[in-house]
CSV table of C-alpha atoms in Angstrom, one decimal:
chain,number,residue,atom,x,y,z
A,11,MET,CA,63.2,61.4,89.7
A,12,GLU,CA,65.6,62.4,87.2
A,13,LYS,CA,65.7,65.9,88.3
A,14,ASN,CA,66.1,65.1,92.0
A,15,LYS,CA,69.8,63.4,90.7
A,16,ILE,CA,70.2,65.8,88.3
A,17,PHE,CA,70.1,68.2,91.5
A,18,ALA,CA,71.4,66.2,94.0
A,19,LYS,CA,74.5,66.1,90.8
A,20,MET,CA,75.2,69.2,90.9
A,21,ASP,CA,75.0,69.7,94.9
A,22,GLU,CA,77.8,67.2,95.0
A,23,LEU,CA,79.4,69.2,92.3
A,24,ASP,CA,79.6,72.4,93.9
A,25,SER,CA,80.2,70.7,97.3
A,26,GLN,CA,83.8,69.7,95.8
A,27,VAL,CA,84.4,73.1,94.0
A,28,GLY,CA,84.2,74.3,96.9
A,29,VAL,CA,86.6,71.8,98.5
A,30,PHE,CA,88.9,72.4,96.3
A,31,HIS,CA,89.2,76.2,95.7
A,32,LYS,CA,89.8,75.7,100.0
A,33,GLU,CA,92.9,73.7,98.5
A,34,LEU,CA,94.1,75.9,96.0
A,35,THR,CA,93.1,79.0,98.0
A,36,ASP,CA,95.9,77.2,100.6
A,37,LEU,CA,98.4,75.7,97.7
A,38,LYS,CA,98.8,79.7,96.7
A,39,GLN,CA,99.3,80.8,100.9
A,40,LYS,CA,102.3,78.1,100.6
A,41,VAL,CA,103.9,79.0,97.0
A,42,LYS,CA,103.4,83.0,98.2
A,43,GLU,CA,105.3,81.9,102.1
A,44,LEU,CA,108.3,79.9,100.2
A,45,LEU,CA,108.7,82.7,97.4
A,46,GLU,CA,109.7,85.5,100.5
A,47,ASP,CA,111.8,82.8,102.1
A,48,ASN,CA,113.3,82.0,99.1
A,49,LYS,CA,113.3,85.9,98.5
A,50,ARG,CA,114.7,86.4,102.5
A,51,LEU,CA,117.5,83.3,102.2
A,52,SER,CA,119.4,84.0,98.1
A,53,GLU,CA,119.4,88.7,99.9
A,54,GLU,CA,121.0,86.9,103.1
A,55,ASN,CA,123.1,84.6,101.2
A,56,ASN,CA,124.5,87.3,98.9
A,57,GLN,CA,125.3,89.6,101.7
A,58,LEU,CA,128.1,86.5,103.3
A,59,ARG,CA,129.3,86.6,99.8
A,60,GLN,CA,130.3,89.8,100.2
A,61,LEU,CA,131.0,89.5,103.9
A,62,PHE,CA,133.0,86.8,102.9
A,63,LYS,CA,134.2,88.5,99.8
A,64,ARG,CA,135.6,90.9,102.3
A,65,GLU,CA,137.8,89.2,104.9
A,66,ALA,CA,139.0,87.3,101.8
A,67,GLU,CA,140.4,89.8,101.3
A,68,LEU,CA,141.7,91.2,103.6
A,69,GLU,CA,143.1,88.6,104.7
A,70,ARG,CA,145.5,88.5,101.4
A,71,GLU,CA,146.2,91.7,102.1
A,72,VAL,CA,147.1,91.2,106.0
A,73,VAL,CA,149.4,88.3,104.3
A,74,LYS,CA,151.0,89.8,101.3
A,75,ALA,CA,151.9,93.3,104.0
A,76,PRO,CA,153.3,92.4,107.2
A,77,ALA,CA,152.5,94.2,110.1
A,78,LYS,CA,155.0,97.1,110.6
A,79,GLY,CA,157.0,97.6,114.0
A,80,LYS,CA,155.6,94.3,115.5
A,81,LYS,CA,158.1,91.8,116.0
A,82,PRO,CA,156.2,88.1,115.9
A,83,GLY,CA,156.3,86.7,119.1
A,84,VAL,CA,155.5,89.6,121.1
A,85,ASN,CA,152.1,91.1,122.7
A,86,GLN,CA,151.1,94.5,122.4
A,87,GLU,CA,149.0,94.2,125.4
A,88,VAL,CA,151.7,93.0,127.6
A,89,LEU,CA,153.7,96.4,126.6
A,90,LEU,CA,150.8,98.6,128.0
A,91,PRO,CA,151.9,100.6,131.1
A,92,PRO,CA,150.3,99.3,134.3
A,93,ASP,CA,148.7,102.6,135.1
A,94,HIS,CA,146.6,102.4,131.5
A,95,ALA,CA,143.9,99.6,133.1
A,96,PHE,CA,141.4,102.3,132.0
A,97,VAL,CA,142.8,102.9,128.6
A,98,GLU,CA,141.9,98.3,128.0
A,99,ALA,CA,138.1,98.8,129.5
A,100,SER,CA,137.3,101.6,127.1
A,101,VAL,CA,139.1,100.0,124.6
A,102,ALA,CA,136.7,96.8,124.5
A,103,ILE,CA,133.5,99.2,125.2
A,104,GLY,CA,134.9,100.8,122.0
A,105,GLU,CA,136.0,97.3,120.5
A,106,GLY,CA,131.5,96.0,121.1
A,107,HIS,CA,130.3,99.0,119.8
A,108,ASP,CA,131.9,99.0,116.6
A,109,ASN,CA,131.2,94.8,115.8
A,110,LEU,CA,127.8,95.7,116.1
A,111,THR,CA,128.0,98.8,113.9
A,112,ARG,CA,129.9,96.9,111.5
A,113,LEU,CA,126.9,94.1,112.2
A,114,TYR,CA,124.4,96.5,111.0
A,115,HIS,CA,126.7,97.9,108.4
A,116,GLU,CA,126.8,94.5,107.5
A,117,GLY,CA,122.8,94.5,106.8
A,118,PHE,CA,121.5,92.4,110.1
A,119,HIS,CA,119.9,94.4,113.0
A,120,ILE,CA,120.7,94.5,116.2
A,121,CYS,CA,118.2,96.3,118.7
A,122,ASN,CA,116.6,93.9,121.4
A,123,VAL,CA,113.3,94.0,118.9
A,124,TYR,CA,115.2,91.7,115.7
A,125,TYR,CA,119.1,90.8,116.9
A,126,GLY,CA,120.6,89.2,114.4
A,127,HIS,CA,117.4,89.1,111.8
A,128,LEU,CA,118.5,90.8,108.5
A,129,ARG,CA,117.2,93.7,107.6
A,130,THR,CA,115.5,93.8,104.5
A,131,GLU,CA,114.0,97.3,104.3
A,132,GLY,CA,116.0,99.5,104.9
A,133,ASP,CA,117.2,101.1,108.2
A,134,CYS,CA,115.7,100.5,111.7
A,135,LEU,CA,115.0,103.0,113.8
A,136,PHE,CA,115.1,100.9,117.8
A,137,CYS,CA,119.0,100.1,116.0
A,138,LEU,CA,119.8,103.8,115.0
A,139,SER,CA,118.6,105.3,118.5
A,140,PHE,CA,120.4,102.1,120.0
A,141,LEU,CA,124.1,102.7,118.2
A,142,ASN,CA,123.3,106.8,119.1
A,143,LYS,CA,122.9,106.0,122.6
């Protein structure tokens, strides 16, 4: 009878170790996900800080050096002759492309696959092919 109790106790311990191992594996997976998320957020935070710093420097430069040749309160678009409407359209298209290029160089995807996500592994072929169109 004593041997049966020992065997039952060993079987119970074995099942407890199995449960413990499963919980430990799940916990390790969760820690791995949290570390990856933390790294991604840290990289994004650093890029946003750099962007904020560049924007702040540009604002300081604009405040220090007033725009040359521009009069306050004069709208530059009004100065364009009406026959140059096609120039405004091409400027708008170029401006959008420039904005996408700027976003890409700031480290974000501009492709339809990962749009808006942070680029963590260098250049994206989808984004580059989109820029080259």
